[in-house]
Amino acid sequence: AQAKGFQSALKKGVTVDSDSRLTADFSLVVGQISAKIEVSDVAGETVNTTSGEIGRVIDTAQVESMPLNGRNYLELITMIPGVVTLDEDQMALTTSLSTSFQSVNGNRSTSNNYTVDGAFNMDAGSNASQVNNVGVEFIREVKIQTANFSAEYGRMSGAQVNVTTKSGSNGYHGALFEYLRNNDFDARNFFSPSVTNLKFNNFGWAVGGPVLKNKLFFFGGQEYKRSEEHTSELQSLRHL
């Protein structure tokens, strides 16, 4: 910030999260314009003084480090207070596009709204499924608003979940991954006559980088999930 007759001021470390409202105040001191005041390391916990919304941001480090069953990003929602999981079928949560297995603050599970980079990401014909279950490798952060959000989010009465995807940078970065779950690695449940047959492969790639340095970037990738499972009861019948 600068003005004629005042010393210029520079602030660094101000982090702008998805769907956030941030106030950065500047105080310019009378003096020569060639003098500069620099304030760094401003980042940290900030208080929203602009609106009364209650929201939380799950940042990149949390997205990448949290152990998500089946790498389903929707399980990140359970990190915030007031969320309960209603479906105990873990493989269903892993492989489906369903959004009907989590309740936020007692609202119906079908009352939550899901967007990607601000764009609507739900099947409008059912209100209980996504168009795209965004892969963990492609997510920069997730913003979850649970109450008092503005009228622009008026479609649903429950939580507003917005995924912000990654973008390229001035350096080339990429990932090639495969996650394997197999019954050969599993122990038998104490009350089960045999180990459940399970073969689950989650694999893909992601890459991003510059097109024009400091101006234009790209990021893209693909993810695949293949699952084959049979219950122990079916296995017992097969043996009979």
PDB file of C-alpha atoms in Angstrom, residues 25 36 46 70 80 92 136 138 161 163 175 180 182 202 214 216 232:
ATOM      1  CA  ASP A  25      -5.487  -3.140   7.723  1.00  0.00           C
ATOM      2  CA  LYS A  36       9.142   1.231   3.358  1.00  0.00           C
ATOM      3  CA  THR A  46      -7.563 -14.947  12.269  1.00  0.00           C
ATOM      4  CA  GLY A  70     -10.608 -45.534   0.513  1.00  0.00           C
ATOM      5  CA  ILE A  80     -15.225 -30.856  12.499  1.00  0.00           C
ATOM      6  CA  ALA A  92     -19.861 -48.197   0.372  1.00  0.00           C
ATOM      7  CA  VAL A 136      -7.289 -36.554  -2.732  1.00  0.00           C
ATOM      8  CA  PHE A 138      -6.237 -33.043  -6.679  1.00  0.00           C
ATOM      9  CA  VAL A 161     -18.791 -28.057   1.499  1.00  0.00           C
ATOM     10  CA  VAL A 163     -13.484 -28.270  -2.513  1.00  0.00           C
ATOM     11  CA  ALA A 175       2.494 -37.873  -8.550  1.00  0.00           C
ATOM     12  CA  LEU A 180      -3.759 -51.696  -2.578  1.00  0.00           C
ATOM     13  CA  ASN A 182      -6.263 -57.214  -0.290  1.00  0.00           C
ATOM     14  CA  ASN A 202      -6.867 -47.187  -6.082  1.00  0.00           C
ATOM     15  CA  ASN A 214       4.175 -16.214 -13.223  1.00  0.00           C
ATOM     16  CA  LEU A 216      -0.422 -19.184 -16.724  1.00  0.00           C
ATOM     17  CA  SER A 232     -17.876 -64.386   4.439  1.00  0.00           C
TER      18      SER A 232
END
